[in-house]
């Protein structure tokens, strides 16, 4: 039995195979992605990224001179991640808009891809603003890394490859065998994220077959299922990479 | 002979290259036997004897940062008895800092490369680097004034905050300077562009007033 939308209890969703999600997607199907570069004239590179109802704007400034730091032979990357006050159902106060954990994850995802040694004594500032959020915080971080990668490429920063990210979340299902089971959903909506307990994010460089950031939160019932969803997310990042590449091609030809 | 190829994105390998010896140029790196692009641009192969230089020419101006040996144009921002501080605007003919500089210069009342929020790259010209003769007799106030545009060469990356610049050559020094004439009856006088008269003097063509500068040799003097 499906628990109602307004129920406060943690729902157990009884489903027949195959799983059909509220928006009609299958378990391993991501939402469509739209990417547009060059939207902010005053930035070196900028990107607008939309997927479902999630909208993220990223701008890159730099290379700029580093102020008051020790001598550095290569550039440093500063990531600033903000949730707009109107980006969620409950309004955030201005003090709560900045989120340091996604910023650190995005920096970790981007650092292996950027050739920092070619830009000595400089800093690259990446500003990411979430205008509308319909996914988890990890989902915003993964999409932010994708947007930042496109913006950096647009700015002319030399990179080993384009970084893309994807997330999945696990819900509990009650199949006909009456035994609780974990089911991983790719690219969860905010509702699916709120109803779940385990989350996975993978960011990498699909062109080089490299993973740069791997985040797992919560418990895992089956290592085989985790391996399967990791491979699925890697394929989703490859698909996103194709979409980002196509958008950059269209912009530059 | 140059052979241009289709558009490449970061992480995209070059189309299969003919056999021979390759040198990785700007915008390309090697990985597991492939030549891979690291920026958005067109791949280019240039034959040089038996070697082939492989590089990627970006679709936008490259990020130009000062490096040792670069010729830069800068605006003097501060002068003190030991050194002059310069905001670097142009590096080897390109706006310093890359694409943003080009865009900002087009839409703001700023020189190309001049930062909109004080984020310019900073250089200093020390007293001993102003000229190669009479180093001990250099008076910096007689060589530079704030607002002058100077052409200099980069000696080194310097310290954490500044590049070290030098104007100790004939073609280096002040290339553009202005002065304000005497005000009359309370009106602010107009600015006049000074013209170089000798290697250390500039004159106002309107009033005839002569000011000392370390002048660059004009380009039209072959």
Short mmCIF file of N, CA, C and O in Angstrom, two decimals, chain A residues 40-166:
data_model
loop_
_atom_site.label_atom_id
_atom_site.label_comp_id
_atom_site.label_asym_id
_atom_site.label_seq_id
_atom_site.Cartn_x
_atom_site.Cartn_y
_atom_site.Cartn_z
N UNK A 40 26.93 35.01 -18.59
CA UNK A 40 27.26 36.15 -17.74
C UNK A 40 28.40 36.89 -18.40
O UNK A 40 29.51 36.36 -18.47
N UNK A 41 28.17 38.12 -18.90
CA UNK A 41 29.23 38.79 -19.65
C UNK A 41 30.45 39.13 -18.81
O UNK A 41 31.57 39.11 -19.32
N UNK A 42 30.27 39.43 -17.53
CA UNK A 42 31.42 39.88 -16.74
C UNK A 42 32.27 38.73 -16.23
O UNK A 42 33.29 38.97 -15.60
N UNK A 43 31.89 37.50 -16.49
CA UNK A 43 32.67 36.37 -16.02
C UNK A 43 33.55 35.85 -17.14
O UNK A 43 33.22 35.99 -18.32
N UNK A 44 34.68 35.24 -16.76
CA UNK A 44 35.52 34.62 -17.77
C UNK A 44 34.80 33.47 -18.44
O UNK A 44 34.93 33.27 -19.65
N UNK A 45 34.08 32.69 -17.67
CA UNK A 45 33.28 31.61 -18.20
C UNK A 45 32.06 31.44 -17.33
O UNK A 45 32.12 31.67 -16.13
N UNK A 46 30.94 31.07 -17.91
CA UNK A 46 29.72 30.93 -17.13
C UNK A 46 28.84 29.87 -17.76
O UNK A 46 28.93 29.61 -18.96
N UNK A 47 27.98 29.28 -16.94
CA UNK A 47 27.17 28.15 -17.37
C UNK A 47 25.83 28.20 -16.65
O UNK A 47 25.77 28.55 -15.47
N UNK A 48 24.78 27.88 -17.38
CA UNK A 48 23.47 27.63 -16.79
C UNK A 48 23.15 26.16 -17.02
O UNK A 48 23.20 25.69 -18.16
N UNK A 49 22.82 25.44 -15.96
CA UNK A 49 22.58 24.01 -16.05
C UNK A 49 21.20 23.72 -15.46
O UNK A 49 20.91 24.16 -14.34
N UNK A 50 20.35 23.02 -16.21
CA UNK A 50 19.02 22.67 -15.73
C UNK A 50 18.82 21.18 -15.91
O UNK A 50 19.21 20.61 -16.92
N UNK A 51 18.20 20.57 -14.91
CA UNK A 51 17.85 19.17 -15.00
C UNK A 51 16.59 18.98 -14.17
O UNK A 51 16.62 19.16 -12.96
N UNK A 52 15.48 18.65 -14.83
CA UNK A 52 14.23 18.64 -14.10
C UNK A 52 13.91 20.05 -13.63
O UNK A 52 13.96 21.00 -14.40
N UNK A 53 13.61 20.18 -12.35
CA UNK A 53 13.33 21.50 -11.79
C UNK A 53 14.54 22.09 -11.08
O UNK A 53 14.40 23.09 -10.38
N UNK A 54 15.70 21.50 -11.24
CA UNK A 54 16.91 22.03 -10.62
C UNK A 54 17.60 22.97 -11.59
O UNK A 54 17.81 22.62 -12.75
N UNK A 55 17.93 24.18 -11.13
CA UNK A 55 18.58 25.17 -11.97
C UNK A 55 19.81 25.69 -11.23
O UNK A 55 19.70 26.15 -10.09
N UNK A 56 20.96 25.63 -11.90
CA UNK A 56 22.22 26.02 -11.29
C UNK A 56 22.94 26.97 -12.24
O UNK A 56 23.02 26.71 -13.44
N UNK A 57 23.45 28.06 -11.68
CA UNK A 57 24.25 29.02 -12.43
C UNK A 57 25.66 28.99 -11.86
O UNK A 57 25.84 29.00 -10.64
N UNK A 58 26.64 28.93 -12.75
CA UNK A 58 28.03 28.88 -12.33
C UNK A 58 28.80 29.94 -13.12
O UNK A 58 28.60 30.08 -14.33
N UNK A 59 29.66 30.69 -12.44
CA UNK A 59 30.53 31.64 -13.12
C UNK A 59 31.96 31.45 -12.62
O UNK A 59 32.18 31.11 -11.46
N UNK A 60 32.89 31.67 -13.53
CA UNK A 60 34.31 31.51 -13.23
C UNK A 60 34.98 32.85 -13.44
O UNK A 60 34.77 33.51 -14.47
N UNK A 61 35.75 33.27 -12.46
CA UNK A 61 36.50 34.52 -12.55
C UNK A 61 37.97 34.19 -12.37
O UNK A 61 38.35 33.48 -11.46
N UNK A 62 38.78 34.75 -13.29
CA UNK A 62 40.19 34.50 -13.11
C UNK A 62 40.86 34.13 -14.41
O UNK A 62 40.22 34.09 -15.45
N UNK A 63 42.13 33.85 -14.39
CA UNK A 63 42.98 33.85 -13.21
C UNK A 63 43.22 35.25 -12.67
O UNK A 63 43.45 36.18 -13.41
N UNK A 64 43.14 35.36 -11.36
CA UNK A 64 43.39 36.61 -10.67
C UNK A 64 44.63 36.46 -9.80
O UNK A 64 45.05 35.36 -9.48
N UNK A 65 45.15 37.61 -9.39
CA UNK A 65 46.30 37.57 -8.52
C UNK A 65 45.86 37.15 -7.13
O UNK A 65 44.83 37.59 -6.63
N UNK A 66 46.68 36.29 -6.51
CA UNK A 66 46.40 35.86 -5.15
C UNK A 66 46.83 36.98 -4.21
O UNK A 66 47.91 37.55 -4.36
N UNK A 67 46.01 37.30 -3.25
CA UNK A 67 46.28 38.41 -2.34
C UNK A 67 46.81 37.87 -1.02
O UNK A 67 46.18 37.04 -0.39
N UNK A 68 47.96 38.39 -0.62
CA UNK A 68 48.45 38.17 0.73
C UNK A 68 48.69 36.72 1.09
O UNK A 68 48.53 36.35 2.24
N UNK A 69 49.08 35.91 0.12
CA UNK A 69 49.33 34.51 0.42
C UNK A 69 50.82 34.22 0.31
O UNK A 69 51.58 35.04 -0.16
N UNK A 70 51.17 33.04 0.71
CA UNK A 70 52.55 32.63 0.50
C UNK A 70 52.76 32.37 -0.99
O UNK A 70 51.81 32.17 -1.74
N UNK A 71 54.02 32.36 -1.39
CA UNK A 71 54.34 32.14 -2.81
C UNK A 71 53.86 30.76 -3.23
O UNK A 71 54.09 29.76 -2.54
N UNK A 72 53.18 30.67 -4.35
CA UNK A 72 52.66 29.39 -4.83
C UNK A 72 53.05 29.23 -6.28
O UNK A 72 52.83 30.14 -7.09
N UNK A 73 53.60 28.10 -6.63
CA UNK A 73 54.01 27.86 -7.99
C UNK A 73 52.89 27.46 -8.91
O UNK A 73 53.11 27.32 -10.11
N UNK A 74 51.69 27.26 -8.39
CA UNK A 74 50.57 26.89 -9.26
C UNK A 74 49.31 27.54 -8.72
O UNK A 74 49.25 28.00 -7.58
N UNK A 75 48.29 27.54 -9.57
CA UNK A 75 47.06 28.25 -9.24
C UNK A 75 46.32 27.53 -8.12
O UNK A 75 46.52 26.34 -7.88
N UNK A 76 45.46 28.26 -7.44
CA UNK A 76 44.56 27.66 -6.47
C UNK A 76 43.13 27.90 -6.92
O UNK A 76 42.84 28.91 -7.57
N UNK A 77 42.26 26.96 -6.60
CA UNK A 77 40.87 27.02 -7.02
C UNK A 77 40.03 27.26 -5.78
O UNK A 77 40.13 26.53 -4.79
N UNK A 78 39.22 28.31 -5.81
CA UNK A 78 38.31 28.62 -4.72
C UNK A 78 36.89 28.41 -5.21
O UNK A 78 36.49 29.01 -6.21
N UNK A 79 36.15 27.56 -4.52
CA UNK A 79 34.78 27.25 -4.90
C UNK A 79 33.84 27.84 -3.85
O UNK A 79 34.04 27.63 -2.65
N UNK A 80 32.87 28.59 -4.32
CA UNK A 80 31.86 29.16 -3.44
C UNK A 80 30.51 28.64 -3.92
O UNK A 80 30.15 28.81 -5.08
N UNK A 81 29.78 28.00 -3.01
CA UNK A 81 28.53 27.33 -3.36
C UNK A 81 27.42 27.96 -2.54
O UNK A 81 27.53 28.06 -1.32
N UNK A 82 26.36 28.40 -3.21
CA UNK A 82 25.27 29.08 -2.53
C UNK A 82 23.94 28.50 -2.96
O UNK A 82 23.73 28.22 -4.14
N UNK A 83 23.04 28.33 -1.97
CA UNK A 83 21.65 28.03 -2.27
C UNK A 83 20.89 29.35 -2.17
O UNK A 83 20.90 29.99 -1.13
N UNK A 84 20.24 29.75 -3.26
CA UNK A 84 19.46 30.98 -3.20
C UNK A 84 18.36 30.83 -2.15
O UNK A 84 17.85 29.73 -1.92
N UNK A 85 17.97 31.94 -1.50
CA UNK A 85 16.95 31.81 -0.44
C UNK A 85 15.64 31.22 -0.95
O UNK A 85 14.91 30.58 -0.19
N UNK A 86 15.35 31.42 -2.24
CA UNK A 86 14.10 30.95 -2.81
C UNK A 86 14.23 29.59 -3.48
O UNK A 86 13.35 29.19 -4.24
N UNK A 87 15.34 28.89 -3.26
CA UNK A 87 15.61 27.70 -4.06
C UNK A 87 14.89 26.47 -3.53
O UNK A 87 14.86 25.45 -4.21
N UNK A 88 14.35 26.54 -2.33
CA UNK A 88 13.67 25.38 -1.78
C UNK A 88 12.29 25.79 -1.30
O UNK A 88 11.94 26.97 -1.29
N UNK A 89 11.51 24.79 -0.85
CA UNK A 89 10.16 25.13 -0.40
C UNK A 89 10.19 26.07 0.79
O UNK A 89 9.44 27.04 0.87
N UNK A 90 11.06 25.75 1.75
CA UNK A 90 11.19 26.64 2.91
C UNK A 90 12.29 27.65 2.63
O UNK A 90 13.40 27.29 2.27
N UNK A 91 11.97 28.92 2.83
CA UNK A 91 12.92 29.97 2.50
C UNK A 91 14.12 29.91 3.44
O UNK A 91 13.99 29.72 4.65
N UNK A 92 15.29 30.09 2.87
CA UNK A 92 16.51 30.14 3.67
C UNK A 92 16.83 31.59 4.00
O UNK A 92 16.64 32.48 3.17
N UNK A 93 17.33 31.82 5.19
CA UNK A 93 17.79 33.17 5.51
C UNK A 93 19.13 33.41 4.84
O UNK A 93 19.80 32.49 4.40
N UNK A 94 19.50 34.68 4.76
CA UNK A 94 20.72 35.00 4.03
C UNK A 94 21.94 34.37 4.68
O UNK A 94 22.94 34.12 4.02
N UNK A 95 21.86 34.10 5.98
CA UNK A 95 23.03 33.49 6.62
C UNK A 95 23.17 32.02 6.26
O UNK A 95 24.24 31.44 6.41
N UNK A 96 22.10 31.39 5.78
CA UNK A 96 22.15 29.95 5.52
C UNK A 96 22.37 29.62 4.05
O UNK A 96 22.32 28.45 3.69
N UNK A 97 22.58 30.62 3.19
CA UNK A 97 22.63 30.31 1.76
C UNK A 97 23.93 29.61 1.38
O UNK A 97 23.97 28.88 0.41
N UNK A 98 25.01 29.86 2.12
CA UNK A 98 26.29 29.28 1.73
C UNK A 98 26.44 27.92 2.39
O UNK A 98 26.17 27.75 3.57
N UNK A 99 26.85 26.95 1.60
CA UNK A 99 26.98 25.58 2.08
C UNK A 99 28.41 25.13 1.85
O UNK A 99 28.83 24.95 0.71
N UNK A 100 29.21 24.96 2.91
CA UNK A 100 30.62 24.63 2.70
C UNK A 100 30.86 23.19 2.27
O UNK A 100 31.84 22.92 1.58
N UNK A 101 29.99 22.25 2.67
CA UNK A 101 30.28 20.86 2.32
C UNK A 101 30.19 20.63 0.82
O UNK A 101 31.10 20.04 0.23
N UNK A 102 29.12 21.06 0.13
CA UNK A 102 29.16 20.88 -1.34
C UNK A 102 30.32 21.60 -1.99
O UNK A 102 30.88 21.10 -2.98
N UNK A 103 30.71 22.77 -1.46
CA UNK A 103 31.85 23.47 -2.06
C UNK A 103 33.11 22.63 -1.97
O UNK A 103 33.89 22.54 -2.92
N UNK A 104 33.32 22.00 -0.82
CA UNK A 104 34.52 21.16 -0.67
C UNK A 104 34.46 19.96 -1.60
O UNK A 104 35.48 19.56 -2.19
N UNK A 105 33.27 19.37 -1.77
CA UNK A 105 33.16 18.22 -2.66
C UNK A 105 33.42 18.62 -4.11
O UNK A 105 34.09 17.89 -4.85
N UNK A 106 32.90 19.78 -4.51
CA UNK A 106 33.11 20.22 -5.89
C UNK A 106 34.58 20.51 -6.13
O UNK A 106 35.14 20.17 -7.18
N UNK A 107 35.23 21.14 -5.15
CA UNK A 107 36.65 21.40 -5.31
C UNK A 107 37.42 20.09 -5.45
O UNK A 107 38.32 19.96 -6.29
N UNK A 108 37.05 19.11 -4.63
CA UNK A 108 37.73 17.81 -4.73
C UNK A 108 37.50 17.18 -6.10
O UNK A 108 38.39 16.55 -6.67
N UNK A 109 36.30 17.37 -6.64
CA UNK A 109 36.01 16.78 -7.94
C UNK A 109 36.78 17.47 -9.06
O UNK A 109 37.18 16.83 -10.04
N UNK A 110 36.99 18.79 -8.93
CA UNK A 110 37.59 19.56 -10.02
C UNK A 110 39.11 19.53 -10.01
O UNK A 110 39.74 19.62 -11.06
N UNK A 111 39.72 19.48 -8.82
CA UNK A 111 41.16 19.67 -8.73
C UNK A 111 41.96 18.71 -9.61
O UNK A 111 42.91 19.14 -10.27
N UNK A 112 41.63 17.41 -9.67
CA UNK A 112 42.49 16.55 -10.51
C UNK A 112 42.41 16.89 -11.99
O UNK A 112 43.27 16.47 -12.75
N UNK A 113 41.39 17.61 -12.42
CA UNK A 113 41.20 17.85 -13.85
C UNK A 113 41.90 19.10 -14.34
O UNK A 113 42.15 19.23 -15.53
N UNK A 114 42.19 20.06 -13.47
CA UNK A 114 42.71 21.36 -13.90
C UNK A 114 44.23 21.32 -13.87
O UNK A 114 44.82 20.84 -12.91
N UNK A 115 44.85 21.83 -14.91
CA UNK A 115 46.31 21.89 -14.97
C UNK A 115 46.76 23.15 -14.25
O UNK A 115 47.05 24.18 -14.86
N UNK A 116 46.85 23.05 -12.93
CA UNK A 116 47.14 24.22 -12.10
C UNK A 116 48.57 24.71 -12.29
O UNK A 116 48.85 25.89 -12.08
N UNK A 117 49.47 23.82 -12.68
CA UNK A 117 50.87 24.22 -12.77
C UNK A 117 51.12 25.20 -13.90
O UNK A 117 52.17 25.83 -13.95
N UNK A 118 50.17 25.34 -14.84
CA UNK A 118 50.37 26.27 -15.94
C UNK A 118 50.01 27.70 -15.56
O UNK A 118 50.22 28.61 -16.36
N UNK A 119 49.46 27.92 -14.37
CA UNK A 119 49.02 29.26 -13.96
C UNK A 119 49.66 29.59 -12.62
O UNK A 119 49.01 29.49 -11.58
N UNK A 120 50.92 29.98 -12.60
CA UNK A 120 51.55 30.24 -11.30
C UNK A 120 51.04 31.52 -10.67
O UNK A 120 50.65 32.47 -11.36
N UNK A 121 51.03 31.53 -9.35
CA UNK A 121 50.75 32.73 -8.57
C UNK A 121 49.39 33.33 -8.90
O UNK A 121 49.24 34.54 -8.95
N UNK A 122 48.39 32.49 -9.12
CA UNK A 122 47.08 33.03 -9.45
C UNK A 122 46.01 32.19 -8.77
O UNK A 122 46.30 31.13 -8.21
N UNK A 123 44.80 32.70 -8.80
CA UNK A 123 43.67 31.98 -8.23
C UNK A 123 42.53 32.01 -9.22
O UNK A 123 42.37 32.97 -9.98
N UNK A 124 41.75 30.94 -9.21
CA UNK A 124 40.56 30.82 -10.05
C UNK A 124 39.37 30.72 -9.11
O UNK A 124 39.33 29.82 -8.27
N UNK A 125 38.44 31.63 -9.25
CA UNK A 125 37.28 31.67 -8.37
C UNK A 125 36.07 31.11 -9.12
O UNK A 125 35.74 31.57 -10.21
N UNK A 126 35.43 30.12 -8.51
CA UNK A 126 34.25 29.48 -9.09
C UNK A 126 33.07 29.79 -8.17
O UNK A 126 33.12 29.46 -6.99
N UNK A 127 32.05 30.44 -8.72
CA UNK A 127 30.86 30.78 -7.95
C UNK A 127 29.69 29.97 -8.49
O UNK A 127 29.37 30.06 -9.68
N UNK A 128 29.05 29.20 -7.62
CA UNK A 128 27.94 28.35 -8.01
C UNK A 128 26.73 28.76 -7.19
O UNK A 128 26.81 28.82 -5.96
N UNK A 129 25.63 29.05 -7.87
CA UNK A 129 24.40 29.44 -7.21
C UNK A 129 23.30 28.50 -7.66
O UNK A 129 23.09 28.32 -8.86
N UNK A 130 22.60 27.91 -6.70
CA UNK A 130 21.47 27.04 -7.00
C UNK A 130 20.22 27.91 -6.97
O UNK A 130 19.85 28.43 -5.92
N UNK A 131 19.60 28.09 -8.13
CA UNK A 131 18.41 28.93 -8.20
C UNK A 131 17.16 28.16 -7.82
O UNK A 131 16.23 28.72 -7.25
N UNK A 132 17.12 26.89 -8.16
CA UNK A 132 15.96 26.06 -7.86
C UNK A 132 16.49 24.66 -7.62
O UNK A 132 17.36 24.19 -8.35
N UNK A 133 15.98 24.01 -6.59
CA UNK A 133 16.53 22.72 -6.20
C UNK A 133 15.41 21.70 -6.13
O UNK A 133 14.43 21.90 -5.41
N UNK A 134 15.53 20.63 -6.89
CA UNK A 134 14.59 19.51 -6.80
C UNK A 134 15.38 18.22 -6.74
O UNK A 134 15.07 17.24 -7.41
N UNK A 135 16.44 18.23 -5.95
CA UNK A 135 17.25 17.03 -5.78
C UNK A 135 17.94 17.14 -4.43
O UNK A 135 17.69 18.08 -3.67
N UNK A 136 18.80 16.19 -4.13
CA UNK A 136 19.47 16.21 -2.84
C UNK A 136 20.61 17.22 -2.86
O UNK A 136 20.98 17.76 -3.90
N UNK A 137 21.19 17.44 -1.69
CA UNK A 137 22.35 18.33 -1.62
C UNK A 137 23.51 17.72 -2.40
O UNK A 137 24.26 18.43 -3.09
N UNK A 138 23.67 16.39 -2.31
CA UNK A 138 24.71 15.76 -3.13
C UNK A 138 24.41 15.93 -4.61
O UNK A 138 25.32 16.10 -5.42
N UNK A 139 23.12 15.88 -4.97
CA UNK A 139 22.77 16.10 -6.37
C UNK A 139 23.14 17.50 -6.84
O UNK A 139 23.63 17.68 -7.96
N UNK A 140 22.90 18.50 -5.97
CA UNK A 140 23.30 19.86 -6.34
C UNK A 140 24.81 19.95 -6.49
O UNK A 140 25.32 20.63 -7.38
N UNK A 141 25.55 19.25 -5.61
CA UNK A 141 27.00 19.29 -5.71
C UNK A 141 27.47 18.64 -7.01
O UNK A 141 28.35 19.15 -7.70
N UNK A 142 26.86 17.50 -7.36
CA UNK A 142 27.27 16.84 -8.60
C UNK A 142 26.96 17.71 -9.81
O UNK A 142 27.80 17.85 -10.72
N UNK A 143 25.78 18.31 -9.83
CA UNK A 143 25.46 19.18 -10.96
C UNK A 143 26.32 20.43 -10.94
O UNK A 143 26.69 20.95 -12.00
N UNK A 144 26.66 20.91 -9.75
CA UNK A 144 27.55 22.06 -9.67
C UNK A 144 28.92 21.74 -10.24
O UNK A 144 29.53 22.58 -10.93
N UNK A 145 29.43 20.54 -9.97
CA UNK A 145 30.72 20.17 -10.55
C UNK A 145 30.64 20.11 -12.07
O UNK A 145 31.56 20.56 -12.77
N UNK A 146 29.53 19.58 -12.60
CA UNK A 146 29.38 19.53 -14.04
C UNK A 146 29.35 20.94 -14.64
O UNK A 146 30.03 21.24 -15.62
N UNK A 147 28.56 21.82 -14.01
CA UNK A 147 28.47 23.19 -14.52
C UNK A 147 29.81 23.91 -14.40
O UNK A 147 30.23 24.63 -15.32
N UNK A 148 30.51 23.71 -13.28
CA UNK A 148 31.80 24.38 -13.10
C UNK A 148 32.80 23.90 -14.14
O UNK A 148 33.61 24.68 -14.65
N UNK A 149 32.76 22.60 -14.46
CA UNK A 149 33.70 22.09 -15.45
C UNK A 149 33.47 22.74 -16.81
O UNK A 149 34.41 23.15 -17.49
N UNK A 150 32.20 22.87 -17.21
CA UNK A 150 31.92 23.52 -18.49
C UNK A 150 32.33 24.99 -18.46
O UNK A 150 32.86 25.53 -19.44
N UNK A 151 32.09 25.65 -17.33
CA UNK A 151 32.46 27.07 -17.24
C UNK A 151 33.97 27.25 -17.29
O UNK A 151 34.48 28.19 -17.91
N UNK A 152 34.71 26.35 -16.64
CA UNK A 152 36.17 26.45 -16.69
C UNK A 152 36.69 26.23 -18.10
O UNK A 152 37.60 26.92 -18.56
N UNK A 153 36.11 25.25 -18.80
CA UNK A 153 36.54 25.04 -20.18
C UNK A 153 36.21 26.25 -21.03
O UNK A 153 36.99 26.65 -21.89
N UNK A 154 35.06 26.86 -20.79
CA UNK A 154 34.68 28.06 -21.52
C UNK A 154 35.65 29.21 -21.24
O UNK A 154 35.94 30.02 -22.11
N UNK A 155 36.14 29.27 -20.00
CA UNK A 155 37.06 30.36 -19.63
C UNK A 155 38.44 30.17 -20.22
O UNK A 155 39.27 31.07 -20.11
N UNK A 156 38.72 29.02 -20.80
CA UNK A 156 40.04 28.79 -21.37
C UNK A 156 41.03 28.19 -20.41
O UNK A 156 42.20 28.07 -20.75
N UNK A 157 40.59 27.81 -19.22
CA UNK A 157 41.49 27.15 -18.28
C UNK A 157 41.81 25.77 -18.84
O UNK A 157 40.92 25.04 -19.27
N UNK A 158 43.09 25.42 -18.83
CA UNK A 158 43.49 24.16 -19.44
C UNK A 158 43.21 23.01 -18.49
O UNK A 158 43.61 23.04 -17.33
N UNK A 159 42.50 22.00 -19.00
CA UNK A 159 42.03 20.89 -18.17
C UNK A 159 42.33 19.57 -18.85
O UNK A 159 42.38 19.49 -20.08
N UNK A 160 42.49 18.53 -18.02
CA UNK A 160 42.71 17.20 -18.59
C UNK A 160 41.46 16.65 -19.23
O UNK A 160 41.54 15.84 -20.14
N UNK A 161 40.30 17.06 -18.76
CA UNK A 161 39.04 16.59 -19.32
C UNK A 161 37.90 17.29 -18.64
O UNK A 161 38.08 18.10 -17.73
N UNK A 162 36.68 16.98 -19.08
CA UNK A 162 35.50 17.59 -18.50
C UNK A 162 35.01 16.72 -17.35
O UNK A 162 34.96 15.50 -17.47
N UNK A 163 34.63 17.37 -16.25
CA UNK A 163 34.17 16.66 -15.06
C UNK A 163 32.65 16.64 -15.07
O UNK A 163 32.01 17.67 -15.30
N UNK A 164 32.07 15.49 -14.85
CA UNK A 164 30.62 15.38 -14.69
C UNK A 164 30.32 14.54 -13.47
O UNK A 164 31.14 13.72 -13.04
N UNK A 165 29.14 14.74 -12.90
CA UNK A 165 28.77 14.03 -11.68
C UNK A 165 27.34 13.54 -11.74
O UNK A 165 26.51 14.07 -12.49
N UNK A 166 27.05 12.51 -10.95
CA UNK A 166 25.70 11.95 -10.88
C UNK A 166 25.50 11.39 -9.49
O UNK A 166 26.47 11.06 -8.79
#
